[in-house]
Short mmCIF file of C-alpha atoms and ligand atoms in Angstrom, two decimals:
data_model
loop_
_atom_site.label_atom_id
_atom_site.label_comp_id
_atom_site.label_asym_id
_atom_site.label_seq_id
_atom_site.Cartn_x
_atom_site.Cartn_y
_atom_site.Cartn_z
CA MET U 1 8.48 -22.49 10.22
CA LYS U 2 6.94 -21.16 13.39
CA THR U 3 5.91 -17.45 13.13
CA ILE U 4 6.19 -15.42 16.31
CA VAL U 5 4.14 -12.21 16.78
CA GLU U 6 5.67 -9.69 19.20
CA ILE U 7 3.86 -6.61 20.50
CA ILE U 8 6.53 -4.01 19.70
CA THR U 9 5.02 -0.78 21.20
CA GLU U 10 3.74 -0.56 24.78
CA ASN U 11 2.73 2.82 26.22
CA LYS U 12 3.94 4.44 22.99
CA ARG U 13 7.51 3.18 23.75
CA THR U 14 9.31 0.81 21.29
CA ASN U 15 10.73 -2.36 22.79
CA MET U 16 14.36 -2.17 21.65
CA ASP U 17 15.24 -5.73 22.68
CA ILE U 18 12.75 -6.99 20.19
CA ILE U 19 13.97 -4.45 17.59
CA ASP U 20 17.55 -5.77 18.08
CA ALA U 21 16.33 -9.39 17.62
CA ALA U 22 14.38 -8.33 14.45
CA GLY U 23 17.50 -6.46 13.17
CA LYS U 24 19.61 -9.49 13.67
CA ILE U 25 17.20 -11.76 11.72
CA ILE U 26 17.39 -9.25 8.86
CA ARG U 27 21.14 -8.83 8.94
CA GLU U 28 21.50 -12.54 8.79
CA GLY U 29 19.45 -12.65 5.62
CA GLY U 30 16.01 -13.49 7.20
CA LEU U 31 12.61 -11.84 6.95
CA ALA U 32 10.60 -9.78 9.57
CA ALA U 33 7.23 -7.97 9.04
CA PHE U 34 6.91 -4.53 10.71
CA PRO U 35 4.50 -1.54 10.81
CA THR U 36 5.01 1.64 8.88
CA GLU U 37 2.66 4.68 8.68
CA THR U 38 1.26 3.37 5.29
CA VAL U 39 0.86 -0.40 5.52
CA TYR U 40 2.70 -3.24 7.16
CA GLY U 41 5.98 -4.17 5.28
CA LEU U 42 7.78 -7.47 4.73
CA GLY U 43 11.40 -6.69 5.45
CA ALA U 44 14.73 -8.19 4.28
CA ASP U 45 18.32 -6.83 3.80
CA ALA U 46 17.98 -4.80 0.61
CA LEU U 47 21.67 -5.23 -0.33
CA ASN U 48 21.62 -9.07 0.03
CA PRO U 49 20.19 -10.71 -3.16
CA GLU U 50 19.44 -13.96 -1.38
CA ALA U 51 17.31 -12.10 1.21
CA SER U 52 15.38 -10.28 -1.41
CA ARG U 53 14.63 -13.56 -3.17
CA LYS U 54 13.09 -14.76 0.08
CA ILE U 55 10.55 -11.85 -0.01
CA TYR U 56 9.37 -12.93 -3.51
CA GLU U 57 9.08 -16.42 -2.34
CA ALA U 58 7.05 -15.74 0.82
CA LYS U 59 4.70 -13.35 -1.00
CA GLY U 60 4.37 -15.38 -4.21
CA ARG U 61 5.34 -12.05 -5.91
CA PRO U 62 6.27 -11.97 -9.61
CA SER U 63 10.05 -11.50 -9.82
CA ASP U 64 9.82 -8.56 -12.09
CA ASN U 65 7.97 -6.47 -9.53
CA PRO U 66 10.70 -4.38 -7.82
CA LEU U 67 10.93 -3.70 -4.05
CA ILE U 68 11.10 -0.38 -2.26
CA ILE U 69 14.24 0.18 -0.14
CA HIS U 70 13.54 1.80 3.19
CA ILE U 71 16.17 4.02 4.78
CA ALA U 72 16.40 5.93 8.04
CA ASP U 73 18.68 8.89 7.10
CA MET U 74 19.79 10.92 4.06
CA GLU U 75 23.42 9.66 4.18
CA ALA U 76 22.00 6.15 3.44
CA LEU U 77 20.50 7.46 0.21
CA GLU U 78 23.80 8.57 -1.41
CA LYS U 79 25.26 5.06 -1.28
CA ILE U 80 22.52 3.31 -3.14
CA VAL U 81 21.87 5.86 -5.93
CA LEU U 82 24.05 7.22 -8.77
CA HIS U 83 22.96 10.85 -8.23
CA VAL U 84 20.49 12.77 -5.97
CA PRO U 85 18.70 15.41 -8.21
CA THR U 86 18.01 18.78 -6.54
CA LYS U 87 14.27 18.15 -6.81
CA ALA U 88 14.62 14.84 -4.88
CA GLU U 89 16.49 16.87 -2.19
CA LYS U 90 13.61 19.35 -2.01
CA LEU U 91 11.00 16.63 -1.93
CA ALA U 92 12.91 14.81 0.80
CA GLU U 93 13.16 18.03 2.92
CA HIS U 94 9.41 18.38 2.77
CA PHE U 95 8.07 14.84 2.83
CA TRP U 96 10.68 12.52 4.48
CA PRO U 97 10.13 10.77 6.74
CA GLY U 98 6.79 10.13 5.14
CA PRO U 99 4.64 8.40 2.57
CA LEU U 100 6.65 9.37 -0.54
CA THR U 101 8.79 6.89 -2.62
CA MET U 102 11.25 8.31 -5.05
CA ILE U 103 12.86 6.59 -7.98
CA PHE U 104 16.48 7.14 -8.77
CA ALA U 105 19.31 5.57 -11.01
CA LYS U 106 20.71 2.88 -8.84
CA SER U 107 24.28 2.47 -7.78
CA GLY U 108 26.27 -0.80 -8.00
CA ARG U 109 25.62 -1.62 -4.26
CA VAL U 110 21.90 -2.50 -5.10
CA PRO U 111 21.44 -5.98 -6.38
CA LEU U 112 19.25 -6.58 -9.45
CA GLU U 113 17.24 -9.01 -7.26
CA THR U 114 15.85 -6.12 -5.32
CA THR U 115 15.01 -4.01 -8.27
CA GLY U 116 13.32 -6.73 -10.23
CA GLY U 117 16.15 -6.39 -12.83
CA LEU U 118 15.83 -2.54 -13.32
CA GLN U 119 18.71 0.02 -13.27
CA THR U 120 16.45 2.18 -11.14
CA VAL U 121 15.84 1.90 -7.38
CA ALA U 122 12.77 3.07 -5.43
CA VAL U 123 13.63 4.49 -1.97
CA ARG U 124 11.46 5.69 0.88
CA MET U 125 12.13 7.00 4.52
CA PRO U 126 9.12 5.91 6.56
CA ASN U 127 7.56 8.03 9.28
CA HIS U 128 7.15 5.38 11.90
CA PRO U 129 9.29 4.98 15.04
CA VAL U 130 9.35 1.09 14.81
CA ALA U 131 10.28 1.15 11.13
CA LEU U 132 13.07 3.66 11.59
CA ALA U 133 14.54 1.76 14.65
CA LEU U 134 14.39 -1.55 12.75
CA ILE U 135 16.11 -0.09 9.67
CA ARG U 136 18.96 1.17 11.86
CA ALA U 137 19.12 -2.15 13.71
CA ALA U 138 19.22 -4.09 10.41
CA GLY U 139 22.15 -2.18 8.86
CA GLY U 140 20.48 0.69 7.20
CA TYR U 141 18.67 -0.72 4.13
CA ILE U 142 15.39 -2.73 4.36
CA ALA U 143 13.71 -3.82 1.16
CA ALA U 144 10.03 -4.11 2.09
CA PRO U 145 6.89 -4.53 -0.02
CA SER U 146 3.51 -4.80 1.62
CA ALA U 147 3.42 -7.85 3.87
CA ASN U 148 0.48 -9.58 2.12
CA THR U 149 0.32 -12.53 -0.26
CA SER U 150 0.69 -11.12 -3.70
CA GLY U 151 -2.61 -10.00 -5.03
CA ARG U 152 -4.40 -9.78 -1.64
CA PRO U 153 -5.27 -6.43 0.05
CA SER U 154 -2.34 -4.81 1.83
CA PRO U 155 -2.19 -5.47 5.62
CA THR U 156 -3.04 -2.64 7.88
CA LEU U 157 -3.02 -4.71 11.07
CA ALA U 158 -0.53 -7.34 12.35
CA GLU U 159 -3.46 -9.84 12.27
CA HIS U 160 -3.64 -9.31 8.50
CA VAL U 161 0.01 -10.11 8.17
CA ALA U 162 -0.43 -13.24 10.19
CA GLU U 163 -3.39 -14.32 7.94
CA ASP U 164 -1.05 -14.32 4.89
CA MET U 165 2.40 -15.03 6.37
CA ASP U 166 1.83 -17.52 9.16
CA GLY U 167 4.43 -20.31 8.79
CA ARG U 168 6.27 -18.38 6.09
CA ILE U 169 8.32 -15.93 8.10
CA PRO U 170 9.88 -16.13 11.59
CA LEU U 171 8.73 -12.78 13.04
CA ILE U 172 5.87 -10.15 12.89
CA LEU U 173 6.21 -6.93 14.84
CA ASP U 174 2.74 -5.98 16.04
CA GLY U 175 2.53 -2.10 16.25
CA GLY U 176 -1.22 -1.96 16.11
CA ALA U 177 -3.17 -0.22 13.37
CA VAL U 178 -1.28 1.78 10.73
CA GLY U 179 -1.97 5.43 10.34
CA ILE U 180 -2.63 6.03 6.64
CA GLY U 181 -3.77 2.63 5.37
CA ILE U 182 -2.73 2.83 1.73
CA GLU U 183 0.70 2.57 0.12
CA SER U 184 3.13 5.36 -0.49
CA THR U 185 2.92 7.90 -3.50
CA ILE U 186 5.61 6.92 -5.96
CA VAL U 187 7.34 9.58 -8.05
CA ASP U 188 9.97 8.90 -10.61
CA LEU U 189 12.99 11.22 -10.58
CA SER U 190 15.38 9.14 -12.55
CA GLY U 191 15.14 11.32 -15.65
CA GLY U 192 13.03 13.94 -17.43
CA ILE U 193 10.02 15.48 -15.86
CA PRO U 194 9.05 13.92 -12.50
CA MET U 195 6.28 11.55 -12.97
CA VAL U 196 3.87 10.00 -10.46
CA LEU U 197 3.62 6.19 -10.88
CA ARG U 198 1.33 5.49 -8.01
CA PRO U 199 -0.89 8.00 -6.16
CA GLY U 200 -0.92 8.05 -2.37
CA ALA U 201 -1.24 10.42 0.60
CA ILE U 202 1.25 12.89 -0.95
CA THR U 203 -0.91 14.27 -3.71
CA ILE U 204 0.31 15.59 -7.11
CA ASP U 205 -0.59 19.11 -6.08
CA MET U 206 1.57 18.75 -2.90
CA LEU U 207 4.51 17.67 -5.15
CA ARG U 208 3.85 20.44 -7.69
CA ASP U 209 3.99 23.03 -4.79
CA VAL U 210 7.55 22.00 -4.01
CA ILE U 211 9.11 21.14 -7.44
CA GLY U 212 6.88 22.66 -10.16
CA GLU U 213 6.02 20.49 -13.11
CA VAL U 214 4.99 16.95 -12.31
CA ARG U 215 3.28 14.50 -14.55
CA ILE U 216 1.04 11.58 -13.87
CA ASP U 217 1.68 8.27 -15.50
CA PRO U 218 -1.17 7.81 -18.04
CA GLY U 219 -0.92 4.14 -17.31
CA ILE U 220 -2.53 4.63 -13.91
CA GLU U 221 -5.55 6.51 -15.05
CA VAL U 222 -8.88 4.63 -15.51
CA ASN U 223 -8.11 2.73 -18.73
CA PRO U 224 -7.82 -0.93 -18.85
CA SER U 225 -5.60 -0.94 -21.89
CA ALA U 226 -2.95 1.33 -20.39
CA HIS U 227 0.50 -0.01 -19.44
CA PRO U 228 1.69 1.52 -16.16
CA ARG U 229 5.30 2.27 -15.67
CA ALA U 230 5.63 0.84 -12.13
CA PRO U 231 5.78 -2.84 -12.78
CA GLY U 232 3.63 -3.54 -9.79
CA MET U 233 0.68 -1.49 -11.03
CA LYS U 234 -0.07 -3.73 -13.85
CA TYR U 235 -0.97 -6.72 -11.63
CA LYS U 236 -4.44 -7.32 -10.34
CA HIS U 237 -3.85 -6.13 -6.89
CA TYR U 238 -5.35 -5.18 -3.57
CA ALA U 239 -8.18 -7.53 -4.47
CA PRO U 240 -10.63 -9.34 -2.31
CA ARG U 241 -11.76 -12.86 -3.27
CA ALA U 242 -15.35 -11.70 -4.11
CA GLU U 243 -16.27 -9.82 -7.16
CA LEU U 244 -16.22 -6.10 -6.34
CA ILE U 245 -18.32 -3.57 -8.27
CA LEU U 246 -18.33 0.20 -7.70
CA VAL U 247 -21.36 2.43 -8.11
CA ASN U 248 -20.57 6.06 -9.07
CA GLY U 249 -23.06 9.07 -9.38
CA ALA U 250 -25.37 11.27 -7.40
CA ARG U 251 -25.87 10.13 -3.79
CA GLU U 252 -29.54 9.21 -3.97
CA LYS U 253 -29.10 7.27 -7.24
CA VAL U 254 -26.04 5.37 -5.88
CA LEU U 255 -28.07 4.35 -2.69
CA GLU U 256 -30.94 3.12 -4.87
CA LYS U 257 -28.76 1.25 -7.25
CA ILE U 258 -26.86 -0.55 -4.50
CA ASN U 259 -30.05 -1.41 -2.77
CA ASP U 260 -31.28 -2.86 -6.00
CA LEU U 261 -28.21 -4.87 -6.74
CA ALA U 262 -27.98 -6.29 -3.17
CA HIS U 263 -31.68 -7.17 -3.32
CA GLN U 264 -31.25 -9.03 -6.59
CA ALA U 265 -28.05 -10.84 -5.19
CA ALA U 266 -30.22 -11.90 -2.12
CA GLU U 267 -33.03 -13.19 -4.43
CA SER U 268 -30.64 -15.32 -6.38
CA GLY U 269 -29.28 -16.82 -3.13
CA LYS U 270 -26.00 -14.91 -3.08
CA THR U 271 -24.56 -13.02 -0.12
CA ALA U 272 -23.76 -9.41 -0.91
CA GLY U 273 -21.40 -7.05 0.94
CA VAL U 274 -22.11 -3.39 0.88
CA ILE U 275 -19.61 -0.67 1.40
CA GLY U 276 -21.10 2.67 2.49
CA THR U 277 -20.15 5.40 4.80
CA ASP U 278 -21.13 6.61 8.34
CA GLU U 279 -23.53 8.90 6.43
CA SER U 280 -25.12 6.28 4.18
CA CYS U 281 -25.08 2.95 5.94
CA GLY U 282 -28.48 3.46 7.60
CA HIS U 283 -30.03 3.50 4.17
CA TYR U 284 -29.02 0.04 2.92
CA ARG U 285 -31.50 -2.73 3.40
CA TYR U 286 -29.91 -5.87 2.01
CA GLY U 287 -26.71 -7.80 2.43
CA ILE U 288 -23.86 -7.32 4.96
CA VAL U 289 -23.48 -3.55 5.25
CA LYS U 290 -20.17 -1.98 6.41
CA SER U 291 -19.13 1.65 6.91
CA ILE U 292 -15.71 2.41 5.48
CA GLY U 293 -15.40 5.83 7.25
CA THR U 294 -16.93 9.22 7.01
CA ARG U 295 -17.14 11.46 3.95
CA SER U 296 -16.29 14.41 6.21
CA ASP U 297 -12.78 12.99 6.64
CA ALA U 298 -11.41 11.03 3.56
CA ASP U 299 -8.42 9.84 5.73
CA THR U 300 -10.74 7.56 7.64
CA ILE U 301 -11.83 5.94 4.26
CA ALA U 302 -8.18 5.24 3.38
CA GLN U 303 -7.52 3.78 6.88
CA HIS U 304 -10.28 1.24 6.57
CA LEU U 305 -10.24 0.33 2.95
CA TYR U 306 -8.13 -2.88 3.01
CA LYS U 307 -9.50 -3.93 6.44
CA ILE U 308 -13.02 -4.03 5.01
CA LEU U 309 -12.00 -5.97 1.98
CA ARG U 310 -10.41 -8.55 4.14
CA GLU U 311 -13.43 -8.76 6.50
CA PHE U 312 -15.64 -9.46 3.48
CA ASP U 313 -13.32 -12.28 2.56
CA GLN U 314 -13.59 -13.83 5.95
CA GLN U 315 -17.47 -13.60 5.83
CA ASP U 316 -17.31 -15.35 2.49
CA VAL U 317 -19.52 -12.90 0.61
CA ASP U 318 -20.10 -13.58 -3.16
CA VAL U 319 -20.14 -10.06 -4.40
CA ILE U 320 -19.35 -6.60 -2.93
CA TYR U 321 -21.07 -3.38 -3.96
CA SER U 322 -19.29 -0.20 -2.98
CA GLU U 323 -19.98 3.57 -3.28
CA SER U 324 -17.18 5.51 -4.97
CA PHE U 325 -15.06 8.06 -3.11
CA SER U 326 -13.64 10.54 -5.52
CA ALA U 327 -12.55 13.41 -3.28
CA PRO U 328 -9.80 15.89 -3.40
CA GLY U 329 -6.47 14.96 -1.64
CA ILE U 330 -6.20 11.33 -0.80
CA GLY U 331 -9.37 10.62 -2.75
CA GLN U 332 -7.42 9.98 -5.89
CA ALA U 333 -5.33 7.22 -4.18
CA ILE U 334 -8.45 5.70 -2.68
CA MET U 335 -10.16 5.42 -6.03
CA ASN U 336 -6.93 4.04 -7.71
CA ARG U 337 -6.82 1.22 -5.22
CA LEU U 338 -10.55 0.56 -5.24
CA LEU U 339 -10.69 0.53 -9.10
CA LYS U 340 -7.73 -2.05 -9.08
CA ALA U 341 -9.46 -4.10 -6.44
CA ALA U 342 -12.64 -4.05 -8.65
CA GLY U 343 -10.70 -4.93 -11.86
CA GLN U 344 -11.93 -1.35 -13.06
CA LYS U 345 -15.64 -2.51 -12.77
CA MET U 346 -17.70 0.69 -12.03
CA ILE U 347 -21.33 1.28 -12.84
CA GLU U 348 -22.34 4.91 -13.58
CA VAL U 349 -25.87 5.86 -12.45
P1 AMP J 401 4.73 -2.45 -2.65
O1 AMP J 401 6.04 -2.35 -1.97
O2 AMP J 401 4.19 -3.82 -2.57
O3 AMP J 401 3.82 -1.28 -2.30
O4 AMP J 401 5.12 -2.27 -4.16
C1 AMP J 401 6.05 -1.39 -4.61
C2 AMP J 401 5.70 -0.73 -5.93
O5 AMP J 401 6.79 0.12 -6.30
C3 AMP J 401 5.34 -1.63 -7.07
O6 AMP J 401 4.23 -1.11 -7.71
C4 AMP J 401 6.63 -1.50 -7.88
O7 AMP J 401 6.32 -1.78 -9.24
C5 AMP J 401 7.13 -0.05 -7.70
N1 AMP J 401 8.56 0.16 -7.91
C6 AMP J 401 9.54 -0.27 -7.11
N2 AMP J 401 10.74 0.06 -7.65
C7 AMP J 401 10.37 0.63 -8.80
C8 AMP J 401 11.22 1.11 -9.91
N3 AMP J 401 12.64 1.12 -9.81
N4 AMP J 401 10.60 1.69 -10.93
C9 AMP J 401 9.24 1.73 -11.02
N5 AMP J 401 8.46 1.20 -10.09
C10 AMP J 401 8.99 0.63 -8.97
MG1 MG J 402 2.00 -4.31 -2.34
#
């Protein structure tokens, strides 16, 4: 299959002819990749079981890992869920369109192929003009996981999508770099006390401010034996090909440790990658050193996380040493993804 990449935004305007063509592909059961504010998505008609199956095939995604359904308005929500709890209405008012996915009991219209066999469904209204236009053009319901091969870092540029999906899907809409760079927060509202299943740009404190008590799935905390409730969170995920090791502790000690480790790697004939920040990169003396962003703005770290992991893949490094980035706000989501990418390997200094 030949994959076409189309520039979808020029001078901040969305090309509606291309949106219509992409919408037609999806309505007819095909796949198209598109930008959202979190990461690039691989879209199919969420209400068509055959179309959902194609997503799993193109990504090599395990079939028990459910897809998020993307909608463009609140009316669309009512048709795919059994019931919209008041707390969900409140969260939607505050955070939709935006990087928040909510889980509901599903209605009969949603095929089990889309939900990985579950009776619940994950729904999000993305905050991106291209995504919203495409959802409308495609009939209102787009199932879309991140547009990467299963297990690889999520795509934050159309070029990343092409790396993984070239020859597998007919169309990639290129809307440039995404804004946030890590996947949505997932909160389960299908019963009991709301529970965060995956941290993201909407933090647990932001959710608590709106709906009161919210729990965090113990399965996503740093604990290799935990069993997360979001099926996708149990897979080794977001990972670069090289071994990734995080180093955590006081700034000076971290710099020293990473310099030591990268030096040792060089001595034994290995190529090391080093992930630092604008503030620290000048202090590293060995390996290929990259800045992930600035500590004065954690959003920049989220934006560049997956891009940097992909760059190190392309440069064929053997091992990557990274600083850790626990920070308030989006810091929890950054660390969640980095620890998963590292298979939980973190050295304390
Ligand atoms: P992705 O779209 O690639 O960011 O992955 C979607 C994530 O949402 C995966 O971790 C899924 O396991 C999770 N998810 C989707 N639907 C559900 C659901 N009904 N219940 C729990 N987790 C879900
Ligand atoms: Mg994904």
